[in-house]
CSV table of C-alpha atoms in Angstrom, one decimal:
chain,number,residue,atom,x,y,z
A,910,MET,CA,-44.3,-139.5,-154.4
A,911,SER,CA,-45.3,-136.2,-156.0
A,912,PRO,CA,-42.8,-133.3,-155.5
A,913,LEU,CA,-43.5,-130.8,-152.8
A,914,ARG,CA,-45.2,-127.7,-153.9
A,915,ARG,CA,-43.3,-124.4,-153.5
A,916,LEU,CA,-45.0,-121.6,-151.5
A,917,PRO,CA,-43.6,-118.9,-149.4
A,918,TYR,CA,-43.3,-119.7,-145.7
A,919,GLY,CA,-46.3,-118.5,-143.7
A,920,LEU,CA,-48.7,-118.8,-146.7
A,921,TRP,CA,-49.2,-122.6,-146.7
A,922,PRO,CA,-52.8,-123.6,-146.7
A,923,SER,CA,-53.7,-125.4,-143.4
A,924,PRO,CA,-56.5,-127.7,-142.3
A,925,ILE,CA,-56.4,-126.1,-138.8
A,926,SER,CA,-58.5,-123.1,-138.3
A,927,PRO,CA,-59.3,-120.9,-135.2
A,928,GLY,CA,-62.7,-122.6,-135.1
A,929,THR,CA,-61.0,-126.1,-135.0
A,930,LEU,CA,-59.0,-125.0,-132.0
A,931,CYS,CA,-62.0,-123.6,-130.2
A,932,GLU,CA,-64.1,-126.8,-130.6
A,933,ALA,CA,-61.7,-129.0,-128.6
A,934,ARG,CA,-62.8,-130.3,-125.2
A,935,ARG,CA,-60.5,-130.0,-122.2
A,936,LEU,CA,-59.9,-133.3,-120.5
A,937,GLN,CA,-58.9,-132.1,-117.0
A,938,ASP,CA,-59.1,-135.0,-114.5
A,939,VAL,CA,-59.9,-138.7,-114.2
A,940,CYS,CA,-60.6,-141.2,-111.4
A,941,TRP,CA,-62.0,-144.6,-110.8
A,942,GLY,CA,-65.5,-145.0,-109.3
A,943,GLY,CA,-64.4,-147.4,-106.6
A,944,ASP,CA,-65.7,-150.6,-108.2
A,945,GLY,CA,-62.7,-151.0,-110.3
A,946,ASP,CA,-64.8,-150.8,-113.5
A,947,THR,CA,-66.4,-147.4,-113.7
A,948,LEU,CA,-64.2,-144.5,-115.0
A,949,VAL,CA,-65.1,-140.9,-114.3
A,950,TRP,CA,-63.5,-137.9,-116.0
A,951,LEU,CA,-64.0,-134.2,-116.1
A,952,GLU,CA,-64.4,-132.4,-119.4
A,953,GLY,CA,-64.2,-128.6,-119.9
A,954,ARG,CA,-66.8,-127.6,-122.5
A,955,SER,CA,-66.7,-123.9,-123.2
A,956,GLY,CA,-67.2,-122.4,-119.7
A,957,ARG,CA,-68.7,-125.5,-118.1
A,958,GLY,CA,-67.1,-128.4,-116.3
A,959,VAL,CA,-69.0,-131.7,-117.0
A,960,LEU,CA,-68.5,-135.0,-115.3
A,961,VAL,CA,-68.7,-138.1,-117.6
A,962,CYS,CA,-68.6,-141.7,-116.7
A,963,ALA,CA,-68.2,-145.0,-118.6
A,964,GLY,CA,-68.0,-148.7,-117.5
A,965,SER,CA,-65.7,-151.4,-118.9
A,966,ASP,CA,-68.6,-153.2,-120.6
A,967,GLY,CA,-68.3,-151.1,-123.8
A,968,ASP,CA,-71.3,-148.9,-123.2
A,969,ALA,CA,-71.2,-145.4,-124.5
A,970,PRO,CA,-70.1,-142.7,-122.0
A,971,ARG,CA,-72.8,-140.6,-120.4
A,972,ASP,CA,-72.8,-137.2,-118.8
A,973,LEU,CA,-73.4,-137.2,-115.0
A,974,THR,CA,-73.9,-133.5,-114.5
A,975,SER,CA,-76.2,-131.5,-116.7
A,976,GLU,CA,-77.2,-128.4,-114.8
A,977,LEU,CA,-74.3,-128.0,-112.4
A,978,SER,CA,-70.9,-126.8,-113.7
A,979,VAL,CA,-68.1,-128.7,-111.9
A,980,ARG,CA,-65.3,-126.4,-110.8
A,981,ALA,CA,-63.4,-125.7,-107.6
A,982,ARG,CA,-62.0,-122.2,-107.0
A,983,VAL,CA,-59.6,-122.5,-104.0
A,984,GLY,CA,-56.5,-120.6,-105.2
A,985,TYR,CA,-55.9,-121.3,-108.9
A,986,GLY,CA,-58.6,-124.1,-109.0
A,987,GLY,CA,-58.2,-127.8,-109.4
A,988,GLY,CA,-59.3,-130.6,-107.0
A,989,ASP,CA,-62.7,-130.6,-108.6
A,990,MET,CA,-63.8,-134.2,-107.9
A,991,THR,CA,-63.2,-137.7,-106.6
A,992,ALA,CA,-65.2,-140.9,-106.5
A,993,ALA,CA,-65.7,-143.7,-103.9
A,994,GLY,CA,-68.3,-146.3,-103.0
A,995,GLY,CA,-70.4,-145.9,-106.1
A,996,ARG,CA,-70.6,-142.1,-105.8
A,997,VAL,CA,-68.9,-139.1,-107.2
A,998,TYR,CA,-68.1,-136.1,-105.0
A,999,PHE,CA,-67.6,-132.8,-106.7
A,1000,VAL,CA,-67.4,-129.1,-106.3
A,1001,SER,CA,-69.9,-126.7,-107.8
A,1002,GLU,CA,-71.0,-123.2,-106.8
A,1003,GLY,CA,-68.6,-123.2,-103.8
A,1004,ARG,CA,-70.2,-126.4,-102.3
A,1005,LEU,CA,-69.5,-130.1,-102.2
A,1006,PHE,CA,-72.0,-132.4,-103.9
A,1007,ARG,CA,-72.4,-136.1,-104.0
A,1008,GLN,CA,-74.1,-138.1,-106.7
A,1009,PRO,CA,-74.6,-141.8,-107.4
A,1010,LEU,CA,-72.8,-143.2,-110.4
A,1011,GLY,CA,-75.9,-145.0,-111.3
A,1012,TYR,CA,-79.3,-143.4,-111.0
A,1013,GLY,CA,-79.9,-140.4,-108.9
A,1014,VAL,CA,-79.3,-136.6,-108.8
A,1015,ALA,CA,-76.6,-134.5,-107.2
A,1016,ARG,CA,-77.2,-133.3,-103.6
A,1017,PRO,CA,-75.1,-130.8,-101.6
A,1018,ILE,CA,-73.3,-132.0,-98.5
A,1019,THR,CA,-71.8,-128.7,-97.5
A,1020,PRO,CA,-73.8,-125.4,-97.0
A,1021,VAL,CA,-73.4,-122.1,-98.7
A,1022,ASN,CA,-70.8,-120.2,-96.7
A,1023,GLY,CA,-69.5,-117.5,-99.1
A,1024,GLY,CA,-66.1,-119.3,-99.5
A,1025,ALA,CA,-64.6,-122.0,-101.7
A,1026,VAL,CA,-63.9,-125.7,-101.3
A,1027,ALA,CA,-61.7,-128.2,-103.2
A,1028,ALA,CA,-59.9,-131.5,-103.1
A,1029,PRO,CA,-62.5,-133.8,-101.5
A,1030,ALA,CA,-61.0,-137.0,-100.0
A,1031,VAL,CA,-63.4,-139.7,-98.9
A,1032,ALA,CA,-62.6,-141.9,-95.8
A,1033,PRO,CA,-61.9,-145.6,-96.5
A,1034,ASP,CA,-65.2,-146.6,-94.8
A,1035,GLY,CA,-67.1,-143.9,-96.7
A,1036,ARG,CA,-68.4,-142.1,-93.6
A,1037,TRP,CA,-66.5,-138.8,-93.9
A,1038,VAL,CA,-65.2,-136.4,-96.5
A,1039,VAL,CA,-62.2,-134.1,-95.8
A,1040,TYR,CA,-61.6,-131.1,-98.1
A,1041,VAL,CA,-59.7,-127.9,-98.4
A,1042,TYR,CA,-61.6,-124.7,-97.8
A,1043,SER,CA,-61.0,-121.0,-98.1
A,1044,VAL,CA,-63.4,-118.6,-96.3
A,1045,ASP,CA,-62.9,-114.9,-95.5
A,1046,GLY,CA,-59.1,-115.1,-96.1
A,1047,GLU,CA,-58.6,-118.2,-94.0
A,1048,ASP,CA,-57.7,-121.6,-95.4
A,1049,GLY,CA,-57.8,-125.0,-93.7
A,1050,LEU,CA,-59.1,-128.5,-93.8
A,1051,GLY,CA,-62.8,-129.2,-93.2
A,1052,VAL,CA,-64.6,-132.4,-92.6
A,1053,VAL,CA,-68.2,-133.4,-93.2
A,1054,ASP,CA,-70.2,-136.6,-93.0
A,1055,ALA,CA,-70.6,-138.1,-96.5
A,1056,GLU,CA,-74.4,-137.8,-96.4
A,1057,GLY,CA,-74.3,-134.1,-95.5
A,1058,ARG,CA,-76.6,-134.6,-92.5
A,1059,ASN,CA,-74.5,-132.5,-90.1
A,1060,TRP,CA,-72.8,-129.2,-90.2
A,1061,PRO,CA,-69.1,-129.4,-91.4
A,1062,GLN,CA,-66.3,-128.6,-89.0
A,1063,ARG,CA,-62.7,-127.4,-89.2
A,1064,LEU,CA,-60.3,-130.3,-89.0
A,1065,ALA,CA,-56.9,-128.5,-89.3
A,1066,GLY,CA,-55.7,-125.0,-89.6
A,1067,GLY,CA,-52.8,-122.8,-88.4
A,1068,THR,CA,-50.9,-122.3,-91.7
A,1069,ASP,CA,-51.7,-120.1,-94.7
A,1070,PHE,CA,-52.5,-122.7,-97.4
A,1071,PHE,CA,-53.4,-126.4,-97.6
A,1072,MET,CA,-53.6,-129.0,-100.4
A,1073,GLN,CA,-53.7,-132.7,-101.2
A,1074,PRO,CA,-55.4,-134.3,-98.1
A,1075,VAL,CA,-55.3,-138.1,-98.2
A,1076,TRP,CA,-56.6,-140.8,-95.9
A,1077,HIS,CA,-54.6,-143.7,-94.5
A,1078,PRO,CA,-56.2,-147.1,-95.2
A,1079,ASP,CA,-57.0,-147.6,-91.5
A,1080,GLY,CA,-59.2,-144.4,-91.5
A,1081,ARG,CA,-57.4,-143.1,-88.4
A,1082,HIS,CA,-54.6,-141.1,-90.0
A,1083,LEU,CA,-54.5,-138.3,-92.5
A,1084,ALA,CA,-51.7,-136.6,-94.4
A,1085,TRP,CA,-51.7,-133.3,-96.2
A,1086,VAL,CA,-49.4,-130.5,-97.5
A,1087,SER,CA,-49.3,-127.0,-96.2
A,1088,TRP,CA,-47.2,-123.9,-96.6
A,1089,ASN,CA,-47.0,-120.2,-95.5
A,1090,HIS,CA,-46.9,-116.9,-97.2
A,1091,PRO,CA,-44.7,-115.6,-98.9
A,1092,ASN,CA,-43.8,-119.1,-100.1
A,1093,MET,CA,-45.5,-120.9,-102.9
A,1094,PRO,CA,-45.6,-124.7,-102.6
A,1095,TRP,CA,-42.6,-125.2,-104.9
A,1096,ASP,CA,-40.5,-122.8,-102.7
A,1097,GLY,CA,-41.1,-124.8,-99.5
A,1098,ALA,CA,-43.9,-126.8,-98.0
A,1099,GLU,CA,-44.5,-129.2,-95.1
A,1100,LEU,CA,-46.0,-132.7,-95.1
A,1101,HIS,CA,-48.2,-133.2,-92.1
A,1102,LEU,CA,-49.2,-136.6,-90.6
A,1103,ALA,CA,-52.1,-136.6,-88.2
A,1104,THR,CA,-53.8,-139.1,-85.9
A,1105,LEU,CA,-57.6,-138.8,-85.8
A,1106,GLU,CA,-60.2,-139.6,-83.2
A,1107,THR,CA,-63.1,-141.2,-85.2
A,1108,ASP,CA,-65.1,-143.2,-82.7
A,1109,GLY,CA,-66.8,-140.3,-80.9
A,1110,PRO,CA,-70.4,-139.2,-81.5
A,1111,GLY,CA,-69.4,-136.3,-83.7
A,1112,LEU,CA,-67.1,-135.6,-86.7
A,1113,PRO,CA,-63.4,-136.8,-86.6
A,1114,ARG,CA,-60.9,-134.6,-84.8
A,1115,VAL,CA,-57.1,-134.4,-84.8
A,1116,VAL,CA,-55.6,-135.7,-81.6
A,1117,GLU,CA,-51.9,-135.7,-82.7
A,1118,GLU,CA,-50.1,-133.9,-85.6
A,1119,ARG,CA,-46.5,-133.7,-86.7
A,1120,VAL,CA,-44.5,-132.6,-89.7
A,1121,VAL,CA,-42.7,-135.5,-91.3
A,1122,ALA,CA,-41.0,-134.0,-94.4
A,1123,GLY,CA,-40.3,-130.6,-96.0
A,1124,ASP,CA,-39.6,-127.2,-94.7
A,1125,ALA,CA,-39.5,-123.5,-95.8
A,1126,ARG,CA,-36.8,-124.3,-98.4
A,1127,THR,CA,-37.8,-127.8,-99.4
A,1128,THR,CA,-40.9,-128.7,-101.5
A,1129,VAL,CA,-43.2,-131.6,-100.8
A,1130,PHE,CA,-45.9,-132.8,-103.3
A,1131,GLN,CA,-48.6,-135.4,-103.4
A,1132,PRO,CA,-48.6,-137.6,-100.3
A,1133,GLU,CA,-50.1,-141.0,-100.7
A,1134,PHE,CA,-50.3,-144.1,-98.5
A,1135,SER,CA,-49.3,-147.5,-99.7
A,1136,PRO,CA,-52.3,-149.9,-99.9
A,1137,ASP,CA,-51.1,-151.9,-96.9
A,1138,GLY,CA,-50.6,-148.6,-94.9
A,1139,ARG,CA,-47.0,-149.3,-94.2
A,1140,PHE,CA,-45.5,-146.4,-96.2
A,1141,LEU,CA,-46.3,-142.7,-96.8
A,1142,SER,CA,-45.0,-141.8,-100.2
A,1143,TYR,CA,-44.4,-138.2,-101.5
A,1144,VAL,CA,-42.3,-136.2,-104.0
A,1145,SER,CA,-39.7,-133.8,-102.7
A,1146,ASP,CA,-36.8,-131.8,-104.1
A,1147,ALA,CA,-34.6,-132.3,-101.1
A,1148,SER,CA,-31.9,-133.7,-103.5
A,1149,GLY,CA,-32.3,-130.7,-105.8
A,1150,TRP,CA,-34.6,-132.7,-108.1
A,1151,ASP,CA,-38.2,-133.8,-107.6
A,1152,ARG,CA,-37.8,-137.4,-106.5
A,1153,LEU,CA,-40.1,-140.0,-105.0
A,1154,TYR,CA,-39.6,-140.9,-101.3
A,1155,LEU,CA,-41.0,-143.5,-99.0
A,1156,LEU,CA,-41.5,-142.9,-95.2
A,1157,ASP,CA,-41.7,-146.2,-93.3
A,1158,LEU,CA,-44.5,-145.4,-90.8
A,1159,ALA,CA,-43.5,-148.2,-88.4
A,1160,ARG,CA,-39.8,-147.9,-88.4
A,1161,GLY,CA,-39.5,-144.2,-89.2
A,1162,GLY,CA,-36.9,-144.3,-91.9
A,1163,VAL,CA,-37.1,-142.4,-95.2
A,1164,ARG,CA,-35.9,-143.9,-98.4
A,1165,GLN,CA,-35.4,-142.1,-101.8
A,1166,LEU,CA,-37.0,-144.4,-104.2
A,1167,THR,CA,-36.2,-142.9,-107.6
A,1168,GLU,CA,-33.0,-141.7,-109.2
A,1169,ARG,CA,-30.7,-142.1,-106.2
A,1170,GLU,CA,-27.8,-141.4,-108.5
A,1171,SER,CA,-27.5,-138.1,-110.4
A,1172,GLY,CA,-30.0,-137.7,-113.2
A,1173,GLU,CA,-32.0,-135.0,-114.9
A,1174,ALA,CA,-35.5,-136.4,-114.4
A,1175,GLU,CA,-38.3,-135.2,-112.2
A,1176,TYR,CA,-41.4,-136.9,-110.7
A,1177,GLY,CA,-43.4,-133.9,-109.5
A,1178,ARG,CA,-44.8,-130.7,-110.9
A,1179,ALA,CA,-45.1,-127.1,-109.7
A,1180,ALA,CA,-48.3,-127.3,-107.7
A,1181,TRP,CA,-50.2,-124.3,-109.1
A,1182,ALA,CA,-53.5,-126.1,-108.5
A,1183,GLN,CA,-55.3,-128.4,-106.1
A,1184,GLY,CA,-55.7,-132.1,-107.1
A,1185,MET,CA,-52.6,-132.5,-109.2
A,1186,ARG,CA,-51.2,-136.0,-109.4
A,1187,THR,CA,-48.1,-137.6,-111.0
A,1188,TYR,CA,-48.2,-141.1,-109.5
A,1189,ALA,CA,-50.3,-143.9,-108.0
A,1190,TRP,CA,-49.8,-147.2,-106.2
A,1191,SER,CA,-50.8,-150.5,-107.7
A,1192,PRO,CA,-53.4,-152.3,-105.4
A,1193,ASP,CA,-50.8,-154.9,-104.3
A,1194,GLY,CA,-48.3,-152.2,-103.3
A,1195,ALA,CA,-45.6,-153.7,-105.5
A,1196,THR,CA,-45.5,-151.0,-108.2
A,1197,ILE,CA,-45.8,-147.2,-108.4
A,1198,TYR,CA,-46.9,-145.8,-111.8
A,1199,VAL,CA,-45.4,-142.3,-112.2
A,1200,ALA,CA,-45.2,-139.6,-114.7
A,1201,ARG,CA,-41.4,-139.0,-115.3
A,1202,SER,CA,-40.4,-135.7,-116.8
A,1203,GLU,CA,-37.1,-135.4,-118.7
A,1204,ARG,CA,-36.2,-132.5,-121.1
A,1205,GLY,CA,-39.8,-131.6,-121.6
A,1206,TYR,CA,-41.0,-135.2,-122.3
A,1207,ILE,CA,-43.3,-136.6,-119.6
A,1208,ARG,CA,-43.8,-140.4,-119.9
A,1209,LEU,CA,-45.3,-143.1,-117.7
A,1210,TRP,CA,-42.8,-145.3,-115.9
A,1211,ALA,CA,-43.3,-148.2,-113.5
A,1212,VAL,CA,-41.2,-148.2,-110.3
A,1213,ASP,CA,-40.6,-151.3,-108.2
A,1214,ALA,CA,-41.6,-150.1,-104.8
A,1215,GLY,CA,-39.3,-152.6,-103.1
A,1216,ARG,CA,-36.1,-152.2,-105.1
A,1217,GLY,CA,-36.6,-148.8,-106.7
A,1218,VAL,CA,-35.9,-150.1,-110.1
A,1219,ALA,CA,-37.8,-148.1,-112.8
A,1220,ALA,CA,-38.6,-148.7,-116.4
A,1221,PRO,CA,-40.8,-147.0,-119.0
A,1222,VAL,CA,-44.2,-148.5,-119.7
A,1223,GLU,CA,-43.7,-149.5,-123.3
A,1224,ALA,CA,-47.4,-149.8,-124.1
A,1225,LEU,CA,-47.7,-146.0,-123.6
A,1226,ALA,CA,-44.4,-145.0,-125.1
A,1227,ALA,CA,-46.2,-143.0,-127.9
A,1228,TYR,CA,-47.5,-140.5,-125.3
A,1229,SER,CA,-45.0,-137.8,-124.3
A,1230,ASP,CA,-47.2,-135.8,-121.9
A,1231,VAL,CA,-49.1,-137.8,-119.2
A,1232,SER,CA,-50.8,-136.6,-116.0
A,1233,GLN,CA,-53.4,-137.3,-113.4
A,1234,VAL,CA,-52.3,-141.0,-113.0
A,1235,THR,CA,-54.7,-143.2,-111.1
A,1236,VAL,CA,-55.0,-146.9,-110.5
A,1237,SER,CA,-58.2,-149.0,-110.0
A,1238,ARG,CA,-58.7,-151.7,-107.4
A,1239,ARG,CA,-58.3,-154.2,-110.2
A,1240,GLY,CA,-54.9,-152.7,-111.1
A,1241,ARG,CA,-55.8,-150.8,-114.3
A,1242,VAL,CA,-54.1,-147.5,-114.9
A,1243,ALA,CA,-56.0,-144.5,-116.1
A,1244,LEU,CA,-54.5,-141.1,-117.0
A,1245,ILE,CA,-54.7,-138.2,-119.3
A,1246,GLY,CA,-52.2,-138.3,-122.2
A,1247,SER,CA,-51.1,-136.7,-125.4
A,1248,ALA,CA,-48.2,-136.5,-127.9
A,1249,PRO,CA,-47.3,-134.0,-130.6
A,1250,GLY,CA,-49.2,-136.1,-133.1
A,1251,ILE,CA,-52.0,-137.3,-130.7
A,1252,PRO,CA,-54.5,-134.8,-129.3
A,1253,THR,CA,-55.3,-135.2,-125.6
A,1254,ARG,CA,-57.1,-138.5,-124.5
A,1255,VAL,CA,-58.3,-140.3,-121.5
A,1256,LEU,CA,-56.4,-143.6,-121.5
A,1257,VAL,CA,-56.8,-146.9,-119.7
A,1258,TYR,CA,-53.8,-149.3,-119.5
A,1259,ASP,CA,-54.1,-152.9,-118.3
A,1260,PRO,CA,-50.7,-154.1,-117.0
A,1261,ILE,CA,-51.9,-157.8,-117.3
A,1262,ASP,CA,-52.2,-157.9,-121.1
A,1263,GLY,CA,-50.6,-154.6,-122.0
A,1264,ALA,CA,-53.7,-153.3,-123.7
A,1265,VAL,CA,-54.4,-149.6,-124.0
A,1266,ARG,CA,-57.9,-148.3,-124.5
A,1267,VAL,CA,-59.0,-144.8,-125.4
A,1268,ALA,CA,-61.9,-143.8,-123.1
A,1269,ALA,CA,-62.3,-140.2,-124.4
A,1270,ARG,CA,-60.9,-137.9,-127.0
A,1271,SER,CA,-60.6,-134.2,-126.8
A,1272,GLU,CA,-60.8,-133.6,-130.6
A,1273,THR,CA,-62.0,-135.2,-133.8
A,1274,GLU,CA,-58.4,-136.3,-134.7
A,1275,THR,CA,-59.0,-135.8,-138.4
A,1276,ILE,CA,-55.5,-134.2,-139.1
A,1277,PRO,CA,-53.0,-136.8,-140.2
A,1278,PRO,CA,-50.3,-137.2,-137.5
A,1279,ALA,CA,-47.5,-136.7,-140.0
A,1280,MET,CA,-48.7,-133.1,-140.5
A,1281,LEU,CA,-48.6,-132.4,-136.8
A,1282,PRO,CA,-45.2,-131.0,-135.5
A,1283,SER,CA,-42.9,-133.1,-133.3
A,1284,PRO,CA,-40.5,-131.1,-131.2
A,1285,GLU,CA,-36.8,-131.3,-130.8
A,1286,ALA,CA,-35.5,-130.8,-127.2
A,1287,ILE,CA,-32.7,-128.2,-127.6
A,1288,THR,CA,-30.3,-126.5,-125.2
A,1289,TRP,CA,-28.2,-123.4,-125.6
A,1290,GLU,CA,-26.1,-121.1,-123.5
A,1291,SER,CA,-27.2,-117.7,-122.1
A,1292,GLU,CA,-24.9,-114.7,-122.1
A,1293,GLU,CA,-23.8,-115.7,-118.6
A,1294,GLY,CA,-22.8,-119.2,-119.9
A,1295,GLU,CA,-25.8,-120.9,-118.2
A,1296,PRO,CA,-27.8,-123.6,-120.0
A,1297,VAL,CA,-31.3,-122.7,-121.3
A,1298,HIS,CA,-33.8,-125.3,-122.5
A,1299,GLY,CA,-36.5,-125.3,-125.1
A,1300,LEU,CA,-38.6,-127.2,-127.6
A,1301,TYR,CA,-38.3,-126.5,-131.3
A,1302,TYR,CA,-41.1,-127.3,-133.8
A,1303,ALA,CA,-40.1,-127.3,-137.4
A,1304,PRO,CA,-42.6,-126.4,-140.2
A,1305,ASP,CA,-44.6,-129.2,-141.7
A,1306,ALA,CA,-42.6,-130.8,-144.4
A,1307,THR,CA,-45.2,-133.2,-145.9
A,1308,ARG,CA,-46.9,-130.9,-148.4
A,1309,TYR,CA,-44.9,-127.7,-149.1
A,1310,THR,CA,-41.4,-126.3,-149.2
A,1311,ALA,CA,-39.8,-122.9,-149.6
A,1312,ASP,CA,-36.4,-121.3,-150.0
A,1313,GLY,CA,-34.3,-120.1,-147.1
A,1314,ALA,CA,-34.9,-120.3,-143.4
A,1315,PRO,CA,-38.5,-120.3,-142.1
A,1316,PRO,CA,-39.8,-117.4,-140.0
A,1317,LEU,CA,-39.6,-118.3,-136.3
A,1318,ILE,CA,-42.3,-117.7,-133.7
A,1319,VAL,CA,-40.7,-117.6,-130.2
A,1320,LEU,CA,-43.2,-118.4,-127.4
A,1321,VAL,CA,-42.6,-117.8,-123.7
A,1322,HIS,CA,-44.8,-119.6,-121.2
A,1323,GLY,CA,-46.4,-118.1,-118.1
A,1324,GLY,CA,-44.2,-117.7,-115.1
A,1325,PRO,CA,-42.5,-118.1,-112.9
A,1326,THR,CA,-42.4,-121.9,-112.8
A,1327,SER,CA,-44.5,-123.4,-115.7
A,1328,GLN,CA,-43.0,-125.6,-118.4
A,1329,SER,CA,-43.6,-126.1,-122.0
A,1330,VAL,CA,-43.8,-129.9,-122.6
A,1331,ALA,CA,-43.9,-132.2,-125.6
A,1332,GLY,CA,-47.6,-132.9,-125.6
A,1333,TYR,CA,-50.2,-132.0,-128.2
A,1334,SER,CA,-50.4,-128.3,-129.1
A,1335,GLY,CA,-53.1,-127.3,-131.6
A,1336,ARG,CA,-51.7,-123.8,-131.3
A,1337,ASN,CA,-48.3,-124.9,-132.5
A,1338,ALA,CA,-49.7,-127.0,-135.3
A,1339,PHE,CA,-51.7,-123.9,-136.4
A,1340,PHE,CA,-48.4,-122.2,-137.2
A,1341,THR,CA,-46.2,-125.1,-138.4
A,1342,THR,CA,-48.8,-126.2,-140.9
A,1343,ARG,CA,-48.6,-122.7,-142.4
A,1344,GLY,CA,-44.8,-122.8,-142.7
A,1345,TYR,CA,-43.6,-121.2,-139.4
A,1346,GLY,CA,-41.1,-122.7,-137.0
A,1347,VAL,CA,-42.0,-122.5,-133.3
A,1348,LEU,CA,-39.6,-122.3,-130.4
A,1349,GLU,CA,-41.1,-122.7,-126.9
A,1350,VAL,CA,-38.5,-121.4,-124.4
A,1351,ASN,CA,-38.2,-123.0,-121.0
A,1352,TYR,CA,-36.3,-120.1,-119.5
A,1353,ARG,CA,-34.5,-120.3,-116.2
A,1354,GLY,CA,-37.1,-120.6,-113.5
A,1355,SER,CA,-39.1,-123.2,-115.4
A,1356,SER,CA,-39.9,-126.4,-113.7
A,1357,GLY,CA,-38.8,-129.8,-114.9
A,1358,TYR,CA,-35.1,-129.2,-114.8
A,1359,GLY,CA,-34.2,-129.3,-111.1
A,1360,ARG,CA,-34.5,-126.7,-108.3
A,1361,ARG,CA,-31.3,-124.8,-109.2
A,1362,TYR,CA,-32.6,-124.2,-112.8
């Protein structure tokens, strides 16, 4: 090996330019098309949101939306799209659209009402779509027929904010999360379970509704029904940490599924946006695949839904920031993942043979991974003697060296609850390849380290 060249810190030539950073695509969400084979994902390209789909036959991906920009605007955004029955349902220009995954164009199924919609959820039989709306300062759940032939109606209201509606497999029950001002959903939220009347001539309506988890001081995140309809799963910080829980709908008991003992791992995220997901059920109901966060590293784990035993998915161990987990009817897992040396990708994991396929890449990936910074999770004490967490990225040591300690750039994420995680960061690599150290501070108030923190 040739000796490292000496240059002052901060003056090292770097292959990463501002233009390189600007050219990256944002991979924002991913879902299965309902047939178990077609994968749909959302890409952010400059100021546009574009839906892309690809099958498992090896054909090249193709854009679904060319003229419409896919973006939901309820609150801070998110909940832009879903897919079912060979169609994709998405939000654009404040309306819900549906479009075939094969041939055909997008058609609106909700009217222009001057408000915003998000988080579409399609009924198991494909007849109805429930969604979150915000119109003239009022938020609620709306419902419309999937063809858009009839005027939509309000399905639920009465609280200030709504998110994450989900259908029971029988099509007669619905769950969602709501909360009231001045809370944000990570302060306290309620999980609602409703019985619907769906056999009448009109749209479904709620005939019974009850709160089954959460309150003004306990958070609830991402309700999901098990494939057989027996359980309602959700994430809650009732223990002080975001854990996964199962509500037995027949017997009424609640069981904490993950980390029943003390442990510094979390399974949810601060719900700043609609449509956020950290876990998904396997089609046989035996396994829950979940993004487990510990000290800034978010990796995919598999949880035995019966015993609660959890283990990391070794095939995806190289990825330290995973999100938007979803599982197909055939049992394949799709997610968005990255690592310090791996730019963001859409990934498909097959539990049967352990194979991992890259469906989409956000960047050209021309920078050698050895040049990209890998963080060290560090903890120090504040002046009050309390722990403070962070991620330290050392300067690239593959090409250059210098005397003394490197200059340090200290970065503070947006507040009050965000978190710097050990995923890919072109911004950090921009500095470390030039000879700077970077410290990302997860100050007290950051998520990922328990409610008390």
